[in-house]
mmCIF file of C-alpha atoms and ligand atoms in Angstrom:
data_model
loop_
_atom_site.group_PDB
_atom_site.id
_atom_site.type_symbol
_atom_site.label_atom_id
_atom_site.label_comp_id
_atom_site.label_asym_id
_atom_site.label_seq_id
_atom_site.Cartn_x
_atom_site.Cartn_y
_atom_site.Cartn_z
ATOM 1 C CA UNK T 567 11.606 9.285 -10.888
ATOM 2 C CA UNK T 568 11.269 5.208 -9.966
ATOM 3 C CA UNK T 569 8.356 4.223 -7.791
ATOM 4 C CA UNK T 570 6.972 1.357 -7.013
ATOM 5 C CA UNK T 571 3.237 0.723 -6.507
ATOM 6 C CA UNK T 572 1.350 -2.106 -5.595
ATOM 7 C CA UNK T 573 -0.071 -4.087 -8.526
ATOM 8 C CA UNK T 574 -2.410 -6.089 -7.325
ATOM 9 C CA UNK T 575 -3.693 -7.297 -3.472
ATOM 10 C CA UNK T 576 -1.776 -10.771 -2.073
ATOM 11 C CA UNK T 577 -3.633 -13.827 -1.647
ATOM 12 C CA UNK T 578 -1.796 -15.223 0.908
ATOM 13 C CA UNK T 579 2.048 -14.334 0.957
ATOM 14 C CA UNK T 580 3.013 -11.700 -1.101
ATOM 15 C CA UNK T 581 4.883 -11.947 -4.545
ATOM 16 C CA UNK T 582 6.774 -10.219 -6.841
ATOM 17 C CA UNK T 583 3.612 -9.767 -9.277
ATOM 18 C CA UNK T 584 2.019 -7.694 -6.749
ATOM 19 C CA UNK T 585 4.378 -4.547 -7.491
ATOM 20 C CA UNK T 586 5.045 -2.430 -10.390
ATOM 21 C CA UNK T 587 8.152 -0.638 -10.711
ATOM 22 C CA UNK T 588 6.637 2.501 -12.401
ATOM 23 C CA UNK T 589 9.081 5.518 -14.295
ATOM 24 C CA UNK T 590 7.812 8.837 -13.982
ATOM 25 C CA UNK T 591 9.004 12.867 -14.625
ATOM 26 C CA UNK T 592 10.625 14.255 -12.225
ATOM 27 C CA UNK T 593 8.056 16.359 -9.645
ATOM 28 C CA UNK T 594 7.843 20.105 -9.710
ATOM 29 C CA UNK T 595 7.658 21.822 -6.273
ATOM 30 C CA UNK T 596 5.433 24.341 -6.174
ATOM 31 C CA UNK T 597 5.689 27.434 -3.313
ATOM 32 C CA UNK T 598 5.493 26.173 -0.139
ATOM 33 C CA UNK T 599 6.652 22.857 -1.792
ATOM 34 C CA UNK T 600 9.518 21.062 -1.421
ATOM 35 C CA UNK T 601 10.977 17.871 -3.162
ATOM 36 C CA UNK T 602 12.426 15.366 -0.891
ATOM 37 C CA UNK T 603 15.156 13.113 -2.348
ATOM 38 C CA UNK T 604 14.874 9.423 -0.891
ATOM 39 C CA UNK T 605 17.869 7.869 0.943
ATOM 40 C CA UNK T 606 16.276 5.698 3.522
ATOM 41 C CA UNK T 607 12.817 3.394 3.164
ATOM 42 C CA UNK T 608 11.300 1.457 6.113
ATOM 43 C CA UNK T 609 9.665 -1.866 5.596
ATOM 44 C CA UNK T 610 7.470 -2.949 8.009
ATOM 45 C CA UNK T 611 5.193 -5.677 8.847
ATOM 46 C CA UNK T 612 1.854 -3.335 9.306
ATOM 47 C CA UNK T 613 2.517 -2.787 5.194
ATOM 48 C CA UNK T 614 0.990 -6.084 4.484
ATOM 49 C CA UNK T 615 -1.989 -4.876 5.979
ATOM 50 C CA UNK T 616 -2.256 -2.054 3.615
ATOM 51 C CA UNK T 617 -2.025 -3.926 0.795
ATOM 52 C CA UNK T 618 -5.020 -5.767 1.494
ATOM 53 C CA UNK T 619 -8.763 -4.470 1.462
ATOM 54 C CA UNK T 620 -9.923 -6.043 4.795
ATOM 55 C CA UNK T 621 -11.498 -3.940 7.202
ATOM 56 C CA UNK T 622 -8.330 -2.054 9.318
ATOM 57 C CA UNK T 623 -7.492 0.407 11.529
ATOM 58 C CA UNK T 624 -6.096 2.162 8.545
ATOM 59 C CA UNK T 625 -6.960 2.773 4.477
ATOM 60 C CA UNK T 626 -5.476 0.515 2.243
ATOM 61 C CA UNK T 627 -3.442 1.545 -0.584
ATOM 62 C CA UNK T 628 -5.461 1.989 -3.791
ATOM 63 C CA UNK T 629 -4.261 -0.481 -6.475
ATOM 64 C CA UNK T 630 -2.346 1.521 -8.536
ATOM 65 C CA UNK T 631 -1.182 4.247 -6.032
ATOM 66 C CA UNK T 632 2.616 4.185 -4.373
ATOM 67 C CA UNK T 633 3.377 1.775 -1.288
ATOM 68 C CA UNK T 634 3.418 3.759 1.763
ATOM 69 C CA UNK T 635 5.758 3.749 4.489
ATOM 70 C CA UNK T 636 8.061 5.756 6.498
ATOM 71 C CA UNK T 637 11.538 7.629 4.619
ATOM 72 C CA UNK T 638 14.354 9.389 6.019
ATOM 73 C CA UNK T 639 14.632 11.648 3.091
ATOM 74 C CA UNK T 640 16.975 15.176 2.389
ATOM 75 C CA UNK T 641 15.775 18.122 1.037
ATOM 76 C CA UNK T 642 16.695 18.314 -3.092
ATOM 77 C CA UNK T 643 14.722 21.605 -3.931
ATOM 78 C CA UNK T 644 12.940 23.808 -1.275
ATOM 79 C CA UNK T 645 10.436 26.266 -1.946
ATOM 80 C CA UNK T 646 9.194 26.174 1.815
ATOM 81 C CA UNK T 647 11.117 29.496 3.570
ATOM 82 C CA UNK T 648 11.699 26.700 6.479
ATOM 83 C CA UNK T 649 13.713 24.244 4.796
ATOM 84 C CA UNK T 650 17.254 24.593 3.281
ATOM 85 C CA UNK T 651 18.609 21.816 0.276
ATOM 86 C CA UNK T 652 20.514 19.103 2.333
ATOM 87 C CA UNK T 653 18.472 18.990 5.346
ATOM 88 C CA UNK T 654 17.235 15.950 6.821
ATOM 89 C CA UNK T 655 14.044 15.380 7.830
ATOM 90 C CA UNK T 656 11.332 12.107 8.729
ATOM 91 C CA UNK T 657 8.878 11.625 6.354
ATOM 92 C CA UNK T 658 6.395 9.700 5.390
ATOM 93 C CA UNK T 659 7.130 9.427 1.502
ATOM 94 C CA UNK T 660 6.673 5.726 0.178
ATOM 95 C CA UNK T 661 8.581 3.424 -2.223
ATOM 96 C CA UNK T 662 10.117 6.440 -4.449
ATOM 97 C CA UNK T 663 12.967 8.157 -5.404
ATOM 98 C CA UNK T 664 11.749 11.565 -5.144
ATOM 99 C CA UNK T 665 7.997 13.233 -3.361
ATOM 100 C CA UNK T 666 6.747 16.098 -2.866
ATOM 101 C CA UNK T 667 5.906 18.091 0.526
ATOM 102 C CA UNK T 668 4.395 21.083 1.626
ATOM 103 C CA UNK T 669 6.038 20.430 5.178
ATOM 104 C CA UNK T 670 3.504 19.061 6.545
ATOM 105 C CA UNK T 671 4.324 16.682 8.928
ATOM 106 C CA UNK T 672 8.087 16.262 8.515
ATOM 107 C CA UNK T 673 10.150 16.139 11.370
ATOM 108 C CA UNK T 674 14.093 17.812 11.013
ATOM 109 C CA UNK T 675 17.211 15.484 11.711
ATOM 110 C CA UNK T 676 19.895 16.209 12.810
ATOM 111 C CA UNK T 677 22.588 14.101 11.802
ATOM 112 C CA UNK T 678 25.212 15.076 13.835
ATOM 113 C CA UNK T 679 23.329 13.453 16.675
ATOM 114 C CA UNK T 680 22.607 9.952 15.741
ATOM 115 C CA UNK T 681 23.062 8.268 12.353
ATOM 116 C CA UNK T 682 19.398 9.268 10.331
ATOM 117 C CA UNK T 683 18.602 6.093 9.694
ATOM 118 C CA UNK T 684 17.360 5.387 13.532
ATOM 119 C CA UNK T 685 14.161 7.853 13.662
ATOM 120 C CA UNK T 686 12.737 4.543 11.173
ATOM 121 C CA UNK T 687 13.908 2.378 14.201
ATOM 122 C CA UNK T 688 14.846 2.201 17.241
ATOM 123 C CA UNK T 689 14.520 6.226 17.576
ATOM 124 C CA UNK T 690 11.183 6.120 15.781
ATOM 125 C CA UNK T 691 8.212 4.315 15.219
ATOM 126 C CA UNK T 692 9.167 0.143 16.191
ATOM 127 C CA UNK T 693 11.398 1.969 19.417
ATOM 128 C CA UNK T 694 8.224 4.206 20.126
ATOM 129 C CA UNK T 695 5.934 0.907 19.862
ATOM 130 C CA UNK T 696 8.422 -1.093 22.021
ATOM 131 C CA UNK T 697 8.895 1.755 24.296
ATOM 132 C CA UNK T 698 4.706 2.122 25.495
ATOM 133 C CA UNK T 699 3.331 -1.338 25.308
ATOM 134 C CA UNK T 700 6.045 -2.950 27.220
ATOM 135 C CA UNK T 701 6.224 0.139 29.685
ATOM 136 C CA UNK T 702 2.564 1.481 29.762
ATOM 137 C CA UNK T 703 0.251 -1.714 29.403
ATOM 138 C CA UNK T 704 2.971 -4.186 29.914
ATOM 139 C CA UNK T 705 4.151 -2.631 33.819
ATOM 140 C CA UNK T 706 7.240 -4.628 33.992
ATOM 141 C CA UNK T 707 8.371 -5.229 37.981
ATOM 142 C CA UNK T 708 12.260 -6.090 38.934
ATOM 143 C CA UNK T 709 12.482 -10.122 39.123
ATOM 144 C CA UNK T 710 9.115 -10.832 36.508
ATOM 145 C CA UNK T 711 9.669 -13.008 33.958
ATOM 146 C CA UNK T 712 8.678 -11.083 29.904
ATOM 147 C CA UNK T 713 8.620 -13.079 26.907
ATOM 148 C CA UNK T 714 9.288 -11.332 23.809
ATOM 149 C CA UNK T 715 9.286 -12.999 20.230
ATOM 150 C CA UNK T 716 10.710 -11.612 16.843
ATOM 151 C CA UNK T 717 13.434 -10.715 19.263
ATOM 152 C CA UNK T 718 16.123 -9.670 17.248
ATOM 153 C CA UNK T 719 13.663 -7.480 15.671
ATOM 154 C CA UNK T 720 12.988 -3.535 16.074
ATOM 155 C CA UNK T 721 10.174 -3.602 18.109
ATOM 156 C CA UNK T 722 11.220 -7.200 19.762
ATOM 157 C CA UNK T 723 15.281 -6.669 20.561
ATOM 158 C CA UNK T 724 13.792 -2.466 22.264
ATOM 159 C CA UNK T 725 11.633 -4.781 24.607
ATOM 160 C CA UNK T 726 13.690 -7.064 25.317
ATOM 161 C CA UNK T 727 16.607 -4.423 26.332
ATOM 162 C CA UNK T 728 14.022 -1.681 28.207
ATOM 163 C CA UNK T 729 13.144 -5.019 30.276
ATOM 164 C CA UNK T 730 16.797 -5.934 31.002
ATOM 165 C CA UNK T 731 17.253 -1.761 31.942
ATOM 166 C CA UNK T 732 13.759 -2.533 34.284
ATOM 167 C CA UNK T 733 15.122 -5.314 36.239
ATOM 168 C CA UNK T 734 13.130 -8.360 34.425
ATOM 169 C CA UNK T 735 13.927 -11.934 33.845
ATOM 170 C CA UNK T 736 14.041 -11.736 29.922
ATOM 171 C CA UNK T 737 13.349 -14.412 27.695
ATOM 172 C CA UNK T 738 13.454 -13.863 23.880
ATOM 173 C CA UNK T 739 11.874 -15.703 20.707
ATOM 174 C CA UNK T 740 13.362 -16.050 17.538
ATOM 175 C CA UNK T 741 13.891 -18.106 14.022
ATOM 176 C CA UNK T 742 17.394 -19.696 14.538
ATOM 177 C CA UNK T 743 20.760 -20.451 15.673
ATOM 178 C CA UNK T 744 22.682 -17.106 14.947
ATOM 179 C CA UNK T 745 20.092 -14.572 16.042
ATOM 180 C CA UNK T 746 19.729 -16.260 19.013
ATOM 181 C CA UNK T 747 23.697 -15.939 20.114
ATOM 182 C CA UNK T 748 22.990 -11.820 18.719
ATOM 183 C CA UNK T 749 20.013 -11.755 21.298
ATOM 184 C CA UNK T 750 22.012 -13.027 24.492
ATOM 185 C CA UNK T 751 25.341 -11.680 23.744
ATOM 186 C CA UNK T 752 24.860 -8.316 22.287
ATOM 187 C CA UNK T 753 21.048 -8.071 23.836
ATOM 188 C CA UNK T 754 21.719 -9.192 27.181
ATOM 189 C CA UNK T 755 18.637 -10.974 27.230
ATOM 190 C CA UNK T 756 18.561 -13.955 29.869
ATOM 191 C CA UNK T 757 17.018 -16.833 27.546
ATOM 192 C CA UNK T 758 16.492 -16.758 23.688
ATOM 193 C CA UNK T 759 14.605 -20.239 22.657
ATOM 194 C CA UNK T 760 13.935 -20.786 18.432
ATOM 195 C CA UNK T 761 9.924 -20.947 18.066
ATOM 196 C CA UNK T 762 11.304 -23.579 14.844
ATOM 197 C CA UNK T 763 12.258 -26.196 17.470
ATOM 198 C CA UNK T 764 9.873 -28.850 17.962
ATOM 199 C CA UNK T 765 9.655 -29.348 21.576
ATOM 200 C CA UNK T 766 9.692 -25.271 21.527
ATOM 201 C CA UNK T 767 6.819 -25.334 24.017
ATOM 202 C CA UNK T 768 8.322 -27.483 26.346
ATOM 203 C CA UNK T 769 11.915 -25.672 26.299
ATOM 204 C CA UNK T 770 9.592 -22.806 26.978
ATOM 205 C CA UNK T 771 8.007 -23.884 30.314
ATOM 206 C CA UNK T 772 11.534 -25.453 31.375
ATOM 207 C CA UNK T 773 12.897 -21.511 30.728
ATOM 208 C CA UNK T 774 10.258 -20.485 32.866
ATOM 209 C CA UNK T 775 9.608 -21.890 36.000
ATOM 210 C CA UNK T 776 8.645 -18.992 37.700
ATOM 211 C CA UNK T 777 6.262 -18.670 35.061
ATOM 212 C CA UNK T 778 5.467 -15.795 32.775
ATOM 213 C CA UNK T 779 4.211 -11.605 33.471
ATOM 214 C CA UNK T 780 4.360 -10.053 30.581
ATOM 215 C CA UNK T 781 3.932 -11.890 27.147
ATOM 216 C CA UNK T 782 4.858 -8.644 24.693
ATOM 217 C CA UNK T 783 2.537 -10.090 21.245
ATOM 218 C CA UNK T 784 4.332 -9.717 18.126
ATOM 219 C CA UNK T 785 3.726 -12.915 16.497
ATOM 220 C CA UNK T 786 0.766 -14.665 17.639
ATOM 221 C CA UNK T 787 0.660 -18.554 16.519
ATOM 222 C CA UNK T 788 2.418 -20.824 18.141
ATOM 223 C CA UNK T 789 4.037 -18.913 20.530
ATOM 224 C CA UNK T 790 1.001 -17.634 21.634
ATOM 225 C CA UNK T 791 -0.182 -21.328 22.012
ATOM 226 C CA UNK T 792 3.085 -22.246 24.531
ATOM 227 C CA UNK T 793 2.646 -19.210 25.846
ATOM 228 C CA UNK T 794 -0.872 -19.236 27.804
ATOM 229 C CA UNK T 795 -0.190 -22.258 30.034
ATOM 230 C CA UNK T 796 2.179 -20.314 31.851
ATOM 231 C CA UNK T 797 1.333 -16.860 32.327
ATOM 232 C CA UNK T 798 0.462 -16.328 36.126
ATOM 233 C CA UNK T 799 -2.179 -14.441 37.749
ATOM 234 C CA UNK T 800 -2.602 -10.955 37.009
ATOM 235 C CA UNK T 801 -0.263 -11.112 33.912
ATOM 236 C CA UNK T 802 -0.125 -8.202 30.919
ATOM 237 C CA UNK T 803 -0.079 -9.315 27.580
ATOM 238 C CA UNK T 804 0.009 -5.795 25.069
ATOM 239 C CA UNK T 805 -1.162 -6.853 21.781
ATOM 240 C CA UNK T 806 1.505 -5.261 19.127
ATOM 241 C CA UNK T 807 1.557 -7.119 16.508
ATOM 242 C CA UNK T 808 0.247 -11.029 15.276
ATOM 243 C CA UNK T 809 3.027 -11.238 12.353
ATOM 244 C CA UNK T 810 2.314 -15.070 11.721
ATOM 245 C CA UNK T 811 -0.907 -14.154 10.917
ATOM 246 C CA UNK T 812 -0.156 -11.535 8.538
ATOM 247 C CA UNK T 813 -0.474 -14.063 5.341
ATOM 248 C CA UNK T 814 -3.090 -16.137 6.476
ATOM 249 C CA UNK T 815 -6.122 -16.442 3.819
ATOM 250 C CA UNK T 816 -8.633 -18.700 7.037
ATOM 251 C CA UNK T 817 -8.035 -19.710 10.256
ATOM 252 C CA UNK T 818 -5.819 -22.367 11.546
ATOM 253 C CA UNK T 819 -6.604 -26.036 11.601
ATOM 254 C CA UNK T 820 -7.661 -27.845 14.904
ATOM 255 C CA UNK T 821 -9.579 -27.750 17.777
ATOM 256 C CA UNK T 822 -10.872 -24.364 18.850
ATOM 257 C CA UNK T 823 -9.319 -22.627 21.354
ATOM 258 C CA UNK T 824 -11.094 -19.710 22.179
ATOM 259 C CA UNK T 825 -12.832 -20.757 25.417
ATOM 260 C CA UNK T 826 -9.140 -21.832 27.010
ATOM 261 C CA UNK T 827 -8.096 -18.241 25.472
ATOM 262 C CA UNK T 828 -11.278 -16.748 27.674
ATOM 263 C CA UNK T 829 -10.963 -19.421 30.321
ATOM 264 C CA UNK T 830 -7.366 -18.125 31.325
ATOM 265 C CA UNK T 831 -7.885 -14.403 30.986
ATOM 266 C CA UNK T 832 -10.867 -14.936 33.305
ATOM 267 C CA UNK T 833 -9.227 -16.939 36.236
ATOM 268 C CA UNK T 834 -5.808 -15.546 36.216
ATOM 269 C CA UNK T 835 -7.154 -12.340 35.572
ATOM 270 C CA UNK T 836 -5.208 -11.123 32.596
ATOM 271 C CA UNK T 837 -4.851 -8.038 30.951
ATOM 272 C CA UNK T 838 -5.228 -8.337 27.340
ATOM 273 C CA UNK T 839 -4.654 -5.149 25.530
ATOM 274 C CA UNK T 840 -3.923 -4.118 22.089
ATOM 275 C CA UNK T 841 -2.662 -0.752 20.977
ATOM 276 C CA UNK T 842 -1.942 1.002 17.767
ATOM 277 C CA UNK T 843 0.907 2.955 18.636
ATOM 278 C CA UNK T 844 0.323 6.946 17.017
ATOM 279 C CA UNK T 845 -3.229 6.363 17.069
ATOM 280 C CA UNK T 846 -3.265 5.867 21.273
ATOM 281 C CA UNK T 847 0.678 7.492 22.015
ATOM 282 C CA UNK T 848 1.273 10.304 20.355
ATOM 283 C CA UNK T 849 0.937 12.413 22.722
ATOM 284 C CA UNK T 850 3.478 10.687 24.667
ATOM 285 C CA UNK T 851 6.183 10.827 22.364
ATOM 286 C CA UNK T 852 9.114 13.464 23.705
ATOM 287 C CA UNK T 853 9.021 11.026 26.841
ATOM 288 C CA UNK T 854 10.024 8.535 24.392
ATOM 289 C CA UNK T 855 12.397 10.718 22.577
ATOM 290 C CA UNK T 856 14.012 11.410 26.058
ATOM 291 C CA UNK T 857 14.861 7.851 27.797
ATOM 292 C CA UNK T 858 15.757 6.721 24.373
ATOM 293 C CA UNK T 859 18.659 8.953 23.350
ATOM 294 C CA UNK T 860 20.083 8.645 26.725
ATOM 295 C CA UNK T 861 20.018 4.653 26.775
ATOM 296 C CA UNK T 862 21.254 4.833 23.585
ATOM 297 C CA UNK T 863 24.223 7.697 24.559
ATOM 298 C CA UNK T 864 24.852 5.492 27.387
ATOM 299 C CA UNK T 865 25.393 1.894 25.524
ATOM 300 C CA UNK T 866 21.860 0.873 27.360
ATOM 301 C CA UNK T 867 20.384 -0.341 23.847
ATOM 302 C CA UNK T 868 22.009 -1.770 21.091
ATOM 303 C CA UNK T 869 20.400 -1.596 17.414
ATOM 304 C CA UNK T 870 21.070 -3.729 14.659
ATOM 305 C CA UNK T 871 20.114 -2.278 11.023
ATOM 306 C CA UNK T 872 20.026 -4.674 7.753
ATOM 307 C CA UNK T 873 20.253 -1.975 4.665
ATOM 308 C CA UNK T 874 19.271 -3.741 1.619
ATOM 309 C CA UNK T 875 20.584 -1.936 -1.512
ATOM 310 C CA UNK T 876 18.600 0.014 -4.526
ATOM 311 C CA UNK T 877 14.644 0.277 -4.632
ATOM 312 C CA UNK T 878 13.732 -2.287 -6.733
ATOM 313 C CA UNK T 879 14.756 -5.197 -4.370
ATOM 314 C CA UNK T 880 12.161 -3.495 -1.577
ATOM 315 C CA UNK T 881 9.388 -5.786 -2.686
ATOM 316 C CA UNK T 882 12.187 -9.079 -2.214
ATOM 317 C CA UNK T 883 13.095 -8.091 1.097
ATOM 318 C CA UNK T 884 9.631 -7.351 1.983
ATOM 319 C CA UNK T 885 8.092 -10.122 1.622
ATOM 320 C CA UNK T 886 11.599 -12.044 3.628
ATOM 321 C CA UNK T 887 10.052 -9.638 6.648
ATOM 322 C CA UNK T 888 7.138 -11.483 6.876
ATOM 323 C CA UNK T 889 9.582 -14.652 6.730
ATOM 324 C CA UNK T 890 11.919 -13.785 9.093
ATOM 325 C CA UNK T 891 14.616 -13.741 6.924
ATOM 326 C CA UNK T 892 15.349 -10.514 7.955
ATOM 327 C CA UNK T 893 18.262 -9.689 10.954
ATOM 328 C CA UNK T 894 17.719 -6.700 12.343
ATOM 329 C CA UNK T 895 15.267 -3.727 11.360
ATOM 330 C CA UNK T 896 15.094 -3.679 7.879
ATOM 331 C CA UNK T 897 15.969 -0.878 5.707
ATOM 332 C CA UNK T 898 16.275 0.586 1.962
ATOM 333 C CA UNK T 899 18.625 2.294 1.169
ATOM 334 C CA UNK T 900 17.162 4.313 -2.110
ATOM 335 C CA UNK T 901 19.309 7.008 -2.647
ATOM 336 C CA UNK T 902 23.003 8.587 -2.552
ATOM 337 C CA UNK T 903 23.210 10.598 1.292
HETATM 338 P P1 LIG W 1578 10.693 -7.439 12.525
HETATM 339 O O1 LIG W 1578 11.615 -6.825 12.047
HETATM 340 O O2 LIG W 1578 10.915 -8.079 13.769
HETATM 341 O O3 LIG W 1578 9.888 -8.613 11.444
HETATM 342 C C1 LIG W 1578 8.994 -9.504 11.644
HETATM 343 C C2 LIG W 1578 9.864 -10.825 12.251
HETATM 344 O O4 LIG W 1578 8.564 -11.822 12.995
HETATM 345 C C3 LIG W 1578 10.554 -11.416 11.364
HETATM 346 O O5 LIG W 1578 11.469 -11.324 11.375
HETATM 347 C C4 LIG W 1578 10.498 -13.273 12.191
HETATM 348 O O6 LIG W 1578 11.377 -13.251 13.125
HETATM 349 C C5 LIG W 1578 9.162 -13.223 12.842
HETATM 350 N N1 LIG W 1578 8.074 -13.812 12.458
HETATM 351 C C6 LIG W 1578 7.651 -13.788 11.106
HETATM 352 N N2 LIG W 1578 7.041 -14.705 11.495
HETATM 353 C C7 LIG W 1578 6.631 -15.468 11.940
HETATM 354 C C8 LIG W 1578 6.325 -16.618 12.776
HETATM 355 N N3 LIG W 1578 5.323 -17.619 12.371
HETATM 356 N N4 LIG W 1578 6.185 -17.343 13.936
HETATM 357 C C9 LIG W 1578 7.028 -16.583 14.686
HETATM 358 N N5 LIG W 1578 7.948 -15.450 14.075
HETATM 359 C C10 LIG W 1578 7.496 -15.297 13.076
HETATM 360 O O7 LIG W 1578 9.772 -6.641 12.682
HETATM 361 P P2 LIG W 1578 9.411 -5.227 13.702
HETATM 362 O O8 LIG W 1578 9.851 -5.267 15.084
HETATM 363 O O9 LIG W 1578 9.379 -4.278 13.270
HETATM 364 O O10 LIG W 1578 7.557 -5.320 14.209
HETATM 365 C C11 LIG W 1578 7.102 -6.591 15.151
HETATM 366 C C12 LIG W 1578 6.207 -6.476 16.067
HETATM 367 O O11 LIG W 1578 5.440 -5.182 16.078
HETATM 368 C C13 LIG W 1578 5.206 -7.155 14.381
HETATM 369 O O12 LIG W 1578 3.516 -7.665 14.633
HETATM 370 C C14 LIG W 1578 4.692 -5.762 13.757
HETATM 371 O O13 LIG W 1578 3.381 -5.495 12.843
HETATM 372 C C15 LIG W 1578 4.154 -5.168 14.914
HETATM 373 N N6 LIG W 1578 3.663 -3.480 15.073
HETATM 374 C C16 LIG W 1578 2.912 -2.844 15.951
HETATM 375 C C17 LIG W 1578 2.883 -1.408 16.151
HETATM 376 C C18 LIG W 1578 1.895 -1.519 16.633
HETATM 377 O O14 LIG W 1578 1.633 0.159 16.860
HETATM 378 N N7 LIG W 1578 0.342 -1.967 17.338
HETATM 379 C C19 LIG W 1578 3.798 -0.553 15.633
HETATM 380 C C20 LIG W 1578 5.130 -1.440 15.072
HETATM 381 C C21 LIG W 1578 5.031 -2.801 14.823
HETATM 382 P P3 LIG W 1578 12.133 -14.462 13.783
HETATM 383 O O15 LIG W 1578 12.967 -14.916 12.643
HETATM 384 O O16 LIG W 1578 12.522 -13.901 15.435
HETATM 385 O O17 LIG W 1578 11.289 -15.375 14.095
#
């Protein structure tokens, strides 16, 4: 049984040296327990926060502990009355080949309905995040303009497509021409801009002639800077993530723009609301699952995964995720299904 542990806390961007691959004996399930084989491991930006001991909404991973993470696993051995060997489950087994469980928190998956790995993306935590953040905080109205960055990732792509389903003008922001082409051709957004372009802010202003009504905040940094002057009175900002800052070790250079931000919030009566998906919305999961299953079934929502083979490649793939090297929902195929 192999597992990846946190060897040291990163300063700035994580490196391979922050992780250690360890081999230990296969755990043996006792009465009422299950041995789970990890098939798919989800890699997500929030894991950067768990590597750090800065105060946050969740406890950090301790040095030497297995890195945490959502998995799609299969029951390898069952000594639990509700499960049989071969069952597919959504688990939180972390970065390892096998894990013990007492069944608590597991969700059974039906592979005949949708590919099981979707439970880590569009039909799971990231899809739920997009759904609640956009609909409950963003409250998009037909004809309004939505801006969303990281637009080809599992959260952003879902936000963009729900925005179109709600009759909005959707302006996507992504890193590079290939991602933008995908956003336009497959996700069906009205425009897609590359945030790496020197004149990104001017392009955004030209692309949003009627201003911006909903800015779904995934990234912060330069994208937020460009969005701020374009916000309309009464605009909503669901603050979902700030991935451009996760590796930062200090505040950025330049003038302090906090006063400008607060001035905008006041004068334009902005709604700026952070949320942590399961802490705030667990009670509305069924609503999401029903709508999303319907949209996927009808072909209204497209979903792209990037599969990386082998557990030992997880650190490198994760390091790349924080730099935009993934294209779609990043998933490690740890074991054979
Ligand atoms: P993605 O798969 O979209 O990966 C992150 C993407 O962020 C990268 O691919 C890259 O896309 C973009 N990015 C990275 N660095 C920068 C930068 N400096 N400037 C602009 N863009 C950058 O991730 P997810 O869809 O899983 O997550 C999206 C956001 O949602 C994250 O901030 C995450 O933390 C947050 N989140 C929040 C939750 C909550 O409960 N609040 C729950 C789940 C996710 P590109 O190359 O296109 O720029």
